[in-house]
Coordinates of C-alpha atoms and ligand atoms in Angstrom, one line a residue:
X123 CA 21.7 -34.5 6.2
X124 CA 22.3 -36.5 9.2
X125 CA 19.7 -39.6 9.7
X126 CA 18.4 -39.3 13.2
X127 CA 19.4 -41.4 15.7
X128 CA 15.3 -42.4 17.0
X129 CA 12.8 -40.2 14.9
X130 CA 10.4 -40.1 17.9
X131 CA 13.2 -38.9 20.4
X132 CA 14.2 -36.3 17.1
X133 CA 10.3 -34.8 17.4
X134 CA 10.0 -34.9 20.8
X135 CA 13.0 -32.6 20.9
X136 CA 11.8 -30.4 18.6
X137 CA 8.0 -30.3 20.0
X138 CA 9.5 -29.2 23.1
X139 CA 11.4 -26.4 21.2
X140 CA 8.4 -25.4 19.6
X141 CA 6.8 -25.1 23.4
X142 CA 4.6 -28.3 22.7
X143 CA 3.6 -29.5 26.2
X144 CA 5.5 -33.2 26.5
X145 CA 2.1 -34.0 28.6
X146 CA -0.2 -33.9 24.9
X147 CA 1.9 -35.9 23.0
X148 CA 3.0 -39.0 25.1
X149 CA 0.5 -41.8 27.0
X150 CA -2.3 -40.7 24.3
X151 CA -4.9 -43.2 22.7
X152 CA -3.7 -42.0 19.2
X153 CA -0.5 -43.4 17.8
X154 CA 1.2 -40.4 15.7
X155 CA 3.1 -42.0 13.1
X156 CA 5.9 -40.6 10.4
X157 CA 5.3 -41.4 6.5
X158 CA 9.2 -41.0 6.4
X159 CA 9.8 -44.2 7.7
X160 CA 6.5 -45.3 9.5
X161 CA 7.7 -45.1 12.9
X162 CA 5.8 -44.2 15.6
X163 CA 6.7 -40.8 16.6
X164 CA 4.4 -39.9 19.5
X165 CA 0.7 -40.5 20.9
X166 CA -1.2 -37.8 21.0
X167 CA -5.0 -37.4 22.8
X168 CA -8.0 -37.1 21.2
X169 CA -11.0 -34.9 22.7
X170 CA -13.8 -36.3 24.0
X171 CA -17.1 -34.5 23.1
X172 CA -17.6 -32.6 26.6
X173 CA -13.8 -31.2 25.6
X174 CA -14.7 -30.5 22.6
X175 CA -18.2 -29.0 23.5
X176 CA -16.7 -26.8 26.1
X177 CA -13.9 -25.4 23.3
X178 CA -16.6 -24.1 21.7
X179 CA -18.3 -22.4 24.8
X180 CA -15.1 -20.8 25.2
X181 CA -14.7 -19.6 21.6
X182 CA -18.2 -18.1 21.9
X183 CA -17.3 -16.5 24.5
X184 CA -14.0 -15.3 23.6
X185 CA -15.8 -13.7 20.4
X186 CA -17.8 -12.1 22.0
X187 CA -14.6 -10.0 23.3
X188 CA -12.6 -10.1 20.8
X189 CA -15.0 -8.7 18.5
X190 CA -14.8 -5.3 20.6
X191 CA -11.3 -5.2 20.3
X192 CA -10.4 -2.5 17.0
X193 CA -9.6 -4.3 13.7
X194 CA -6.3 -2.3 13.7
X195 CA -5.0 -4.0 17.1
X196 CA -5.9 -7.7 15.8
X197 CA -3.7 -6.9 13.5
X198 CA -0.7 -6.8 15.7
X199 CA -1.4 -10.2 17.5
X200 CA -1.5 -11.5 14.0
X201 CA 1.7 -9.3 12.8
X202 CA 3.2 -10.7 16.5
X203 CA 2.3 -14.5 14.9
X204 CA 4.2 -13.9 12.1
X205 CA 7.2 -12.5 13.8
X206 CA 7.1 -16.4 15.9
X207 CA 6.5 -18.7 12.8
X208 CA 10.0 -16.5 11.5
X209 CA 11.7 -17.4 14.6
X210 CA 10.3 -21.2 14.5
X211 CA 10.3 -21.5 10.7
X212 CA 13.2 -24.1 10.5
X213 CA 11.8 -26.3 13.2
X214 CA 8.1 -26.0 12.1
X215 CA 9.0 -26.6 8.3
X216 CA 11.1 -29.7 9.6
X217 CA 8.1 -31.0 11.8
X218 CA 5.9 -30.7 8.8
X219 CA 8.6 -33.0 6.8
X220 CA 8.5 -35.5 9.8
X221 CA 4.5 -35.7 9.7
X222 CA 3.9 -35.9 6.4
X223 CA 6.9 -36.7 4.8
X224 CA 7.3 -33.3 2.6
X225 CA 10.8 -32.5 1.0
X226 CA 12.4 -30.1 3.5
X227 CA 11.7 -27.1 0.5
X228 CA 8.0 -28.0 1.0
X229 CA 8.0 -28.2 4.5
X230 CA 9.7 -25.2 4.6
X231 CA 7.4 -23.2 2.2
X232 CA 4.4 -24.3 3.7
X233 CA 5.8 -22.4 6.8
X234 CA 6.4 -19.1 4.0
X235 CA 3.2 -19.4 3.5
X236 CA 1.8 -19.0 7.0
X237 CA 4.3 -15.9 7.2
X238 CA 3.2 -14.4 3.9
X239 CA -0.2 -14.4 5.3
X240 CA 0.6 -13.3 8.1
X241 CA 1.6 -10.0 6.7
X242 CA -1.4 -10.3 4.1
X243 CA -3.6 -9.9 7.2
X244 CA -1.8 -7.3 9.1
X245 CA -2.6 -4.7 6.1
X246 CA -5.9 -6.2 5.7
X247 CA -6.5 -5.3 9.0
X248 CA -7.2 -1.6 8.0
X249 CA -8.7 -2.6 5.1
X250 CA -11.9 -4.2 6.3
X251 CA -13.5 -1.5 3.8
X252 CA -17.4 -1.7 3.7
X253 CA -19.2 0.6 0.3
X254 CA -20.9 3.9 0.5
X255 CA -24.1 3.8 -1.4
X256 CA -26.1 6.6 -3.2
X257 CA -29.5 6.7 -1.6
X258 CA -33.0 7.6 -3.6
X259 CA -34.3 9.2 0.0
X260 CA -33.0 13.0 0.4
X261 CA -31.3 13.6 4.3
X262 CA -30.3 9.9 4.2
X263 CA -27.3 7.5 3.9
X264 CA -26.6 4.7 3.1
X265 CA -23.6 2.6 3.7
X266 CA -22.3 -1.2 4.4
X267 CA -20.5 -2.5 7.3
X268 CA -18.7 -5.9 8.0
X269 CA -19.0 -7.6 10.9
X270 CA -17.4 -10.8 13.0
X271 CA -19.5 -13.8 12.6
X272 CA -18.6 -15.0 16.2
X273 CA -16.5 -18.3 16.2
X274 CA -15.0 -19.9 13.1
X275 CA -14.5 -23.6 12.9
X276 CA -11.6 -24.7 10.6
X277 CA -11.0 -28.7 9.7
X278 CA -8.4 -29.4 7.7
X279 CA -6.8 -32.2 5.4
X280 CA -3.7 -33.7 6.4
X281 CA -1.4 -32.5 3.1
X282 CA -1.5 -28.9 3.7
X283 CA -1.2 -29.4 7.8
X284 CA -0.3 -25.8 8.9
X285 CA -1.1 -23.4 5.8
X286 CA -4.5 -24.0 5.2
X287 CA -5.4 -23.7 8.7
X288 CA -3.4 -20.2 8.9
X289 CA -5.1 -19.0 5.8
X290 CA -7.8 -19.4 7.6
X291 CA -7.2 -18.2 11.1
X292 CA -4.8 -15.1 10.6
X293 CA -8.2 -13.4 8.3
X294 CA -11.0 -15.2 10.8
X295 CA -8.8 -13.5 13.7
X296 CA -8.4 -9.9 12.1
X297 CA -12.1 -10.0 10.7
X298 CA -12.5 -10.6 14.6
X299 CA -13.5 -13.8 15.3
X300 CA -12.4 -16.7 17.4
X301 CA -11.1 -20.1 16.1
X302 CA -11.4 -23.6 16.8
X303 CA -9.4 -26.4 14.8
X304 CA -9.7 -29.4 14.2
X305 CA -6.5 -30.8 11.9
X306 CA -6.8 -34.2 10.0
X307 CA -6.4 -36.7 12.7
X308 CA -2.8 -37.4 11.0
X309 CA -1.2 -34.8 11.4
X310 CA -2.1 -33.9 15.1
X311 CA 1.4 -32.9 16.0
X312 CA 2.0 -29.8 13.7
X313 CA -1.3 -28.0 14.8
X314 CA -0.2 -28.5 18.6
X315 CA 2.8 -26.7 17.7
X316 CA 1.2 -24.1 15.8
X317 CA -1.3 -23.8 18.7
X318 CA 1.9 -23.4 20.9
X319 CA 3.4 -20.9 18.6
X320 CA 0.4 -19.0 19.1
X321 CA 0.2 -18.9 22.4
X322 CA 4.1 -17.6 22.7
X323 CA 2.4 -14.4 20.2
X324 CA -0.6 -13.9 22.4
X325 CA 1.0 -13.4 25.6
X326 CA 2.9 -10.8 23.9
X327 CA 0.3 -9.4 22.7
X328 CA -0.6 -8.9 26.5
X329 CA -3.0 -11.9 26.5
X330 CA -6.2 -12.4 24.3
X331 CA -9.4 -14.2 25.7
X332 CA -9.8 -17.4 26.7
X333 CA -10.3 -19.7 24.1
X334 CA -9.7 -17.2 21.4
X335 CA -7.7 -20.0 19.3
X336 CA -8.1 -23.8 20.1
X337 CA -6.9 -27.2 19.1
X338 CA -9.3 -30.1 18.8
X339 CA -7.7 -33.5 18.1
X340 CA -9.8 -36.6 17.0
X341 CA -11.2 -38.6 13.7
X342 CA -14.1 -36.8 11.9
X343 CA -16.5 -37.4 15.0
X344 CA -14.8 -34.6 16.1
X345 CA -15.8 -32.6 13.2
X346 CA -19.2 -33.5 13.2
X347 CA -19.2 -32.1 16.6
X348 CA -18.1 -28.9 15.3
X349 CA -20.7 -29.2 11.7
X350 CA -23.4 -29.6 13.9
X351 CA -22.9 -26.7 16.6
X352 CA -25.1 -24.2 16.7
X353 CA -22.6 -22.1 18.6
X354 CA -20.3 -22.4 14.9
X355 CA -21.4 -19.3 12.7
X356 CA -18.6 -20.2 9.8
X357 CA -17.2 -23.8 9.3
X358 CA -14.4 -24.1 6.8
X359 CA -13.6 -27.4 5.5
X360 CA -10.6 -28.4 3.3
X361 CA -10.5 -32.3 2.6
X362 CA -12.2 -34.7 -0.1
X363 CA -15.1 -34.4 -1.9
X364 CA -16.7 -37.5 0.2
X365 CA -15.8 -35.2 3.2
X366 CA -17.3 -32.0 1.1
X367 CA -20.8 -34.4 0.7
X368 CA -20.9 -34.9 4.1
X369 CA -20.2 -31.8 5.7
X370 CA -22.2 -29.3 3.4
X371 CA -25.8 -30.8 3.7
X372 CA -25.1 -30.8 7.7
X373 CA -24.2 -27.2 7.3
X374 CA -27.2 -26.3 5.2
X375 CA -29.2 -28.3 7.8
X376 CA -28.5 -25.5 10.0
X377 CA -27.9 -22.5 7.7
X378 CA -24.5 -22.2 9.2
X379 CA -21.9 -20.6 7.0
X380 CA -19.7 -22.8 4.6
X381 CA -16.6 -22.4 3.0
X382 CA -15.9 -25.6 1.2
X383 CA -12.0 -26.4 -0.1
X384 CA -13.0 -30.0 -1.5
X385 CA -11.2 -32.1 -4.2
X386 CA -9.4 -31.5 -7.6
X387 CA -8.5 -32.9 -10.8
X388 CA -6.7 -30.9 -12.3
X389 CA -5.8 -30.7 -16.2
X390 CA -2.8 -28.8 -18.5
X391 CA -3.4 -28.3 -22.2
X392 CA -0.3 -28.1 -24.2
X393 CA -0.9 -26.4 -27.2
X394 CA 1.1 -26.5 -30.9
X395 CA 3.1 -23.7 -30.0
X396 CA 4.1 -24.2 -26.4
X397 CA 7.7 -23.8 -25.0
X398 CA 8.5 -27.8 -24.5
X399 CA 11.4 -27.1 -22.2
X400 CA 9.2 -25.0 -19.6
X401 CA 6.1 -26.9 -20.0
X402 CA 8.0 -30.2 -19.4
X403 CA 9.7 -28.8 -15.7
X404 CA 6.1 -27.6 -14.7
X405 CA 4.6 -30.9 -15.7
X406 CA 7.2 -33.0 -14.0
X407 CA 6.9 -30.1 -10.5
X408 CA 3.0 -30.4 -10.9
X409 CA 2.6 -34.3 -11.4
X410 CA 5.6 -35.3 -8.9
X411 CA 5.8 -32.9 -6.6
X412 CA 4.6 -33.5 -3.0
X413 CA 4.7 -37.1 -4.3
X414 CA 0.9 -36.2 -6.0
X415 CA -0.6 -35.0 -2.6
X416 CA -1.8 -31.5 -4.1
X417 CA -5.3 -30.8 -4.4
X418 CA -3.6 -28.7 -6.8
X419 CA -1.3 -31.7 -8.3
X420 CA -1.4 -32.4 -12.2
X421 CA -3.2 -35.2 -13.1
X422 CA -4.4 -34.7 -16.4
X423 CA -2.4 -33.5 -19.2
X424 CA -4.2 -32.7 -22.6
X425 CA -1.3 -32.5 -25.2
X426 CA -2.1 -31.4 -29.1
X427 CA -1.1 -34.1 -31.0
X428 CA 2.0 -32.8 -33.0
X429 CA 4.3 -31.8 -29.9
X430 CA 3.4 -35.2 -28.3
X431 CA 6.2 -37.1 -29.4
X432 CA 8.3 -34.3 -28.5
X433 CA 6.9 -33.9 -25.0
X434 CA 6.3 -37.4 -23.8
X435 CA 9.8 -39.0 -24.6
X436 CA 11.6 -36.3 -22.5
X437 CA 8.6 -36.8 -19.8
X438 CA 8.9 -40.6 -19.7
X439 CA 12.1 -39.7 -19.2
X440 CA 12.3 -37.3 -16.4
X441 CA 9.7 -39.8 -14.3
X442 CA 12.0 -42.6 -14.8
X443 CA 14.7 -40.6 -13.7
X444 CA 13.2 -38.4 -11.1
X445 CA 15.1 -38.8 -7.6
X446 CA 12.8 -40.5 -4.8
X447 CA 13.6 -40.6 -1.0
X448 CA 13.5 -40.5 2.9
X449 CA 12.9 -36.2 2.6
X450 CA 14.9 -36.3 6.1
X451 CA 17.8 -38.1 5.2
X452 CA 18.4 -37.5 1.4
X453 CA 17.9 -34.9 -1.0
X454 CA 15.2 -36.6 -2.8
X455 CA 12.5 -34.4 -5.0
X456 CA 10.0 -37.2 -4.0
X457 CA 8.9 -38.3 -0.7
X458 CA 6.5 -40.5 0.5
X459 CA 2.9 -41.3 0.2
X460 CA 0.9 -41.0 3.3
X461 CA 0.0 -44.2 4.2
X462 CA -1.2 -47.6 2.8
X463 CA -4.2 -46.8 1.8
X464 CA -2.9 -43.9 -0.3
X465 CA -0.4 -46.6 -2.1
X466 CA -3.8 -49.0 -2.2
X467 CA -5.7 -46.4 -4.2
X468 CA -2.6 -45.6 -6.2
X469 CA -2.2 -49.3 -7.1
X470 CA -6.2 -49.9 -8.1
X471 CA -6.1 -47.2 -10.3
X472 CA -2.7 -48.0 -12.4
X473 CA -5.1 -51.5 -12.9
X474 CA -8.1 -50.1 -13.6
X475 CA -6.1 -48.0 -16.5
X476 CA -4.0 -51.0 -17.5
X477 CA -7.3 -52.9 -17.9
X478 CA -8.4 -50.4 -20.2
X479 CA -4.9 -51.0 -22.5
X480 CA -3.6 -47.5 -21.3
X481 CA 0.3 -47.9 -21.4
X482 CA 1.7 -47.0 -18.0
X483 CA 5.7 -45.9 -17.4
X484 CA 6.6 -45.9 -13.8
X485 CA 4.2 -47.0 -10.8
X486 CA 5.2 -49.6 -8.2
X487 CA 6.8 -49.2 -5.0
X488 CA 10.6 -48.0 -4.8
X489 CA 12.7 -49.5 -1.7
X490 CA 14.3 -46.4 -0.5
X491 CA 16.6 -48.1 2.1
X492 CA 16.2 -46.6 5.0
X493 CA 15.3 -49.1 7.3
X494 CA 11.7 -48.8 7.4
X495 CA 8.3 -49.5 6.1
X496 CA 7.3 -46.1 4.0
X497 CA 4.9 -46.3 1.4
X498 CA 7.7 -44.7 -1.5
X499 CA 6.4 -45.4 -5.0
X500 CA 7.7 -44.4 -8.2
X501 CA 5.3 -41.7 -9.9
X502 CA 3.6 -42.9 -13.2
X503 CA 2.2 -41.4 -16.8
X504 CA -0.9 -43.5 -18.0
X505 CA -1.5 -42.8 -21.7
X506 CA -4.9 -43.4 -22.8
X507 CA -6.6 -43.1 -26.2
X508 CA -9.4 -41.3 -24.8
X509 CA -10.1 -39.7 -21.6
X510 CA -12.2 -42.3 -19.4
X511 CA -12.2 -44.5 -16.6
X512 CA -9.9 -43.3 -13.4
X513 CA -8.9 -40.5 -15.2
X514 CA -12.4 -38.9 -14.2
X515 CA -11.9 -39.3 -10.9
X516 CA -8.7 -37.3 -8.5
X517 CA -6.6 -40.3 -7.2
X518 CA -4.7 -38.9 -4.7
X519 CA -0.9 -40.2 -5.7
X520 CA 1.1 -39.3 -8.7
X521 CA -0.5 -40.4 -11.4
X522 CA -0.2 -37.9 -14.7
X523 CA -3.2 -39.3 -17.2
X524 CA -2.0 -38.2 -20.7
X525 CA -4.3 -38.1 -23.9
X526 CA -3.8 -36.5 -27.9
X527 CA -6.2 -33.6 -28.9
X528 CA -6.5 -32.4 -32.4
X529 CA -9.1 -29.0 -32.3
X530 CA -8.6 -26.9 -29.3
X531 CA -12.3 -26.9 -28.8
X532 CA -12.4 -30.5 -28.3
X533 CA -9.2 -30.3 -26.1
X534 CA -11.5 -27.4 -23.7
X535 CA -14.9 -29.6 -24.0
X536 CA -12.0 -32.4 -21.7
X537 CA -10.8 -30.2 -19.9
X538 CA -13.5 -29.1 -18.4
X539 CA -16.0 -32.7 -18.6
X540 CA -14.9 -33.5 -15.2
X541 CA -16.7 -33.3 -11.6
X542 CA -13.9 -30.8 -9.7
X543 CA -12.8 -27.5 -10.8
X544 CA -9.5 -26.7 -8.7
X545 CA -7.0 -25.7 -11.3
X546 CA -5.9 -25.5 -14.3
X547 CA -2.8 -24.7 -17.2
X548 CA -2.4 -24.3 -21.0
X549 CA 0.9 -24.3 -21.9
X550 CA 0.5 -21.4 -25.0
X551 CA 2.5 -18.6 -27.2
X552 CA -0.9 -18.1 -29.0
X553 CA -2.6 -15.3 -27.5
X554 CA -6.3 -16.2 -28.9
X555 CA -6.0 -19.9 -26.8
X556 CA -4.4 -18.1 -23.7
X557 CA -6.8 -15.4 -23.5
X558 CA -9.9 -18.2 -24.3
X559 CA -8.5 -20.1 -21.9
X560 CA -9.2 -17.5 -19.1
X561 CA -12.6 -16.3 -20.9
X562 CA -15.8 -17.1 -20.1
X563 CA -15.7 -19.9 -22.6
X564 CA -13.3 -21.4 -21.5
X565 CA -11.8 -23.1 -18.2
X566 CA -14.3 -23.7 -15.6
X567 CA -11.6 -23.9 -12.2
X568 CA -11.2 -21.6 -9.7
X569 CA -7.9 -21.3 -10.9
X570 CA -6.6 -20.8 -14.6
X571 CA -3.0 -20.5 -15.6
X572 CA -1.2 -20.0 -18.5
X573 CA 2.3 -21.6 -18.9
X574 CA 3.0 -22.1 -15.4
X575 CA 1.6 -25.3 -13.9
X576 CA -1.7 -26.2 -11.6
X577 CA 0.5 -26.3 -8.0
X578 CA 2.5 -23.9 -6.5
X579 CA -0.8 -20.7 -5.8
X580 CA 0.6 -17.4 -3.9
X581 CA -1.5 -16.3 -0.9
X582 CA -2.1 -13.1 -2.7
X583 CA -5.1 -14.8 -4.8
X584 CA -8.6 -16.0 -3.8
X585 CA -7.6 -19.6 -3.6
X586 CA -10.1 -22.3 -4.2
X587 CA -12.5 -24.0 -7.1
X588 CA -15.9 -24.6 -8.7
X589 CA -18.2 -27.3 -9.0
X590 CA -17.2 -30.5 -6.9
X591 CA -14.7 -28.3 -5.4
X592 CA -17.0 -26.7 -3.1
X593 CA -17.2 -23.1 -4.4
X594 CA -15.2 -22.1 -1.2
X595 CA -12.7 -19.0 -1.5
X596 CA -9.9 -18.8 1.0
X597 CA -6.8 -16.5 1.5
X598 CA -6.1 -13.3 -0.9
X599 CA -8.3 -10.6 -2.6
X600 CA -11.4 -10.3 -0.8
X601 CA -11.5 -13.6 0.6
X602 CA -12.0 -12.1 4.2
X603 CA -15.6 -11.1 3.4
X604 CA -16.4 -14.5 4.0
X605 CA -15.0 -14.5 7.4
X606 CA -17.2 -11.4 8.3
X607 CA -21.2 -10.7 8.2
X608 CA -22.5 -7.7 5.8
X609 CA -24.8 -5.5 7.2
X610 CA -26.4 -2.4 5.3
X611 CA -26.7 0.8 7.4
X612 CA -29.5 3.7 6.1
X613 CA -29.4 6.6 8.5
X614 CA -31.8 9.4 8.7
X615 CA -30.7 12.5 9.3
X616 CA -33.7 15.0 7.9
X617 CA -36.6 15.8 9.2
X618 CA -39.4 13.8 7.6
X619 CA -39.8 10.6 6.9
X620 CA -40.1 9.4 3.1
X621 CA -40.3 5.7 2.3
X622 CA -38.3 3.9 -0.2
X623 CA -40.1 3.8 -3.7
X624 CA -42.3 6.0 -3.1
X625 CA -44.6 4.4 -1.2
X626 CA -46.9 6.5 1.0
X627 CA -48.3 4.9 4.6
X628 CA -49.7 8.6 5.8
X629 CA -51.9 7.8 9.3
X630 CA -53.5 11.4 8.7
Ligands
NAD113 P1 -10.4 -36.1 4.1 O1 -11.6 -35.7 3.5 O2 -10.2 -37.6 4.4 O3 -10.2 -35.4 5.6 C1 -10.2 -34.0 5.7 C2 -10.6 -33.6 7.1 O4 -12.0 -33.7 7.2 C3 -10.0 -34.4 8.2 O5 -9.7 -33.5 9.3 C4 -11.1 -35.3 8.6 O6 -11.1 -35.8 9.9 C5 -12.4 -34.5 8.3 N1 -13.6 -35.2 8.1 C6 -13.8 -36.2 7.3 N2 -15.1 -36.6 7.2 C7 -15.8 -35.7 8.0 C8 -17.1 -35.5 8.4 N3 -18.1 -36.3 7.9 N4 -17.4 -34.5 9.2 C9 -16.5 -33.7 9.7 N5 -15.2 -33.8 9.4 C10 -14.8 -34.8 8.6 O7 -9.2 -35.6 3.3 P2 -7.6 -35.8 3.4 O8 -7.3 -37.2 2.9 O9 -7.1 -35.4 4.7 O10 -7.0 -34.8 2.3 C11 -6.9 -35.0 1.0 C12 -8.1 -34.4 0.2 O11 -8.2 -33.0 0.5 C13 -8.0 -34.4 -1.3 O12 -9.2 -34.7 -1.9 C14 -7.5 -33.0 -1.6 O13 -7.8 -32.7 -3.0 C15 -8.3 -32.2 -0.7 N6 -7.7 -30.9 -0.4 C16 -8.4 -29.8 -0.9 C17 -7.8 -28.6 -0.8 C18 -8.5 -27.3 -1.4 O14 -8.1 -26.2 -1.0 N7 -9.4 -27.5 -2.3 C19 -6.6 -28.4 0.0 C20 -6.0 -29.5 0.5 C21 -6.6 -30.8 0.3

């Protein structure tokens, strides 16, 4: 891969491809800048709240059309998106390396995963199947129906910059609702393009309403805009915890709809009899990959204590080894962290653990040549004698927190004593531990695996976690139903007029 010559003029280019207006991304009060190299790479306009008001009056009243328009026909402007983000995958999947510094595989299957929904949503749009339901009352029937909720408001976290949001929007826009975003205010310049790729889908669709699907730029002010809107039936927020803390009570305030994709820290048990080859590559793709940025990413591996010292040797190994780099100039498996404060948390918590006597391999800050700043940092194990201290807490940066378990029971009771419950592994041949793994008894995520790791979810599953997580389910199965109201429908078709339990209320 060629380095480019001027990473801003290199985006530009490619915003312009991607049928970006050159006006919203130049002359802005917000400086866009690249993890890659920490360049700026363009300056992008945040929304004032009349702008942002009057999004939302549009939305409404988009909705309010849209919502007439058969299930069956949203479909195709949704089937039409996915045909664009196939002809723009390349570009969009490289945009999404430049913003947040993904390894051009990532970047590129974050764009797969807009297209897989995509077509997820096309079939579910003759699927929006309500239940027929056997009535006590003779000459009656009764039956459920879904319905749009009216407009949905999706804010997203900046390491998932284009999927989430499209998990989101291709089911809000089949369920038949409009959409306003608002992206993480770092990674404005991917959901302008997405916006734009949109907008190339709806006009041939023929055109949809005004406002039907709108960009929002700005810091969480912009959000709150959104949380507190009356005008906002659904709000689906993906971000941290904090964010989760904040957002949710606002919500409730209000009795508007939530769906709530919130923090993880997610844990792996390796067990006696687990394949050590296997579980070591989806350690080392869970921990490392995406440089740690997951809410999906390893963090804490629970390993029975006679395959540790045949695990962590060829672990210490592969972290020591693993390659780390510019994702746009190299071939690196590792990329960048965000930004400073990412490589500040990173740093606190390696002390924190090193103040405990944990023994840490890796950590620190990697000079990847390549001419600028870049916060590049060489991912690290912490082994600990007991689980404690950060290793309660998600950092978000590569950081694997390793501890020995004797009984299985006491390795579950770990697993699941912490706040989030995202995902979750166990690395078995054993049938009775893989099968309590996904009992009742036993893990307490949203998500529970066996021998493959926490990362890497297909759109075909509900996606999304317990407890400090949020409870929020978004993409596969019958995730839609939360994009949609339930109504229950008793029709009488006889001629009298008998009340439900028998009651009687005769006037004579
Ligand atoms: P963040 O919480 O800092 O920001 C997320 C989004 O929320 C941003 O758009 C931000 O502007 C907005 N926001 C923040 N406070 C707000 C408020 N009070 N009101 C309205 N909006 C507000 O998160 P981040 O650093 O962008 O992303 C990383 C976090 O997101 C991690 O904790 C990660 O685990 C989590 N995450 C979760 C999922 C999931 O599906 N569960 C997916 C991706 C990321």
């Amino acid at each position: 891969m060629d380095k480019p010559l001027s990473l801003a003029t290199d985006t530009t280019e490619l915003l312009g491809r991607l049928g970006v207006d050159a006006a919203l991304i130049k002359g802005g009060n917000r400086a866009v800048t690249s993890p890659t190299d920490g360049s700026e790479i363009a300056r992008v306009h945040d929304n004032s709240e009349a702008e942002v008001k009057a999004a939302i009056t549009a939305a409404r009243k988009a909705s309010l059309e849209w919502r007439d328009v058969p299930a069956p026909q949203r479909g195709e402007l949704v089937r039409l998106f996915g045909e664009e983000l196939r002809a723009a995958k390349d570009d969009l999947g490289r945009l999404v390396s430049i913003e947040v510094g993904k390894v051009p595989s990532e970047g590129l299957g974050e764009v797969q995963e807009m297209i897989d929904i995509c077509d997820f949503a096309v079939g579910l749009s003759r699927q929006l199947y309500g239940l027929t339901i056997a009535t006590e009352r003779p000459g009656h029937r009764m039956m459920e129906t879904w319905h749009p909720l009216g407009v949905v408001g999706v804010i997203s976290a900046f390491n998932f910059p284009v999927a989430v949001w499209s998990w989101n929007t291709a089911l809000a826009i089949v369920c038949g609702n409009a959409v306003v975003w608002k992206p993480s205010e770092k990674t404005p310049l991917t959901a302008l393009a997405c916006q734009a790729i949109f907008e190339k889908a709806a006009k041939r669709f023929g055109g949809v309403p005004k406002g039907l699907l709108d960009v929002v730029i700005g810091d969480r002010a912009v959000g709150e805009i959104m949380v507190d809107s009356p005008d906002v039936a659904l709000v689906s927020a993906t971000g941290s915890t904090r964010m989760g803390r904040e957002v949710g009570p606002r919500l409730a305030q209000r009795f508007a709809r939530s769906i709530l994709e919130l923090g993880g820290n997610n844990a792996g048990i390796v067990c006696p009899s687990a394949d050590i080859d296997m579980t070591l590559n989806a350690v080392a793709f869970g921990a490392m990959g995406t440089c740690g940025q997951r809410c999906t990413s390893l963090r804490r591996l629970i390993v029975h204590e006679d395959v540790y010292d045949a695990l962590l040797p060829k672990l210490r190994a592969a972290y020591e080894s693993v390659s780390i780099g510019n994702p746009l100039t190299s071939d690196a498996l590792v990329g960048p962290l965000i930004d400073r404060d990412a490589f500040e948390n990173m740093e606190k918590a390696l002390a924190a653990s090193r103040e405990m006597g944990a023994k840490v391999t890796g950590g620190g800050q990697v000079d990847v040549d390549n001419g600028g700043e870049g916060y590049y940092v060489r991912p690290a194990i912490v082994e600990l004698d007991e689980q404690a201290g950060p290793m309660l807490q998600e950092t978000f940066a590569p950081i694997l927190y390793v501890v020995k378990y004797r009984d299985f029971e006491d390795a579950m009771a770990m697993h699941n004593a912490v706040g989030a419950g995202l995902s979750s592994s166990i690395f078995t041949l054993n049938m009775r531990e893989a099968e309590l793994f996904t009992s009742d008894s036993g893990s307490d995520c949203g998500i529970a695996n066996v021998n493959i790791g926490t990362s890497g979810a297909e759109i075909g599953g509900a996606f999304g976690g317990e407890k400090e997580t949020g409870g929020g389910r978004e993409s596969g199965s019958d995730a839609w139903k939360g994009y949609m109201r339930r109504q229950t429908n008793t029709i009488n078709y006889s001629t009298e007029l008998p009340l439900a339990q028998g009651v009687s209320f005769d006037l004579g």
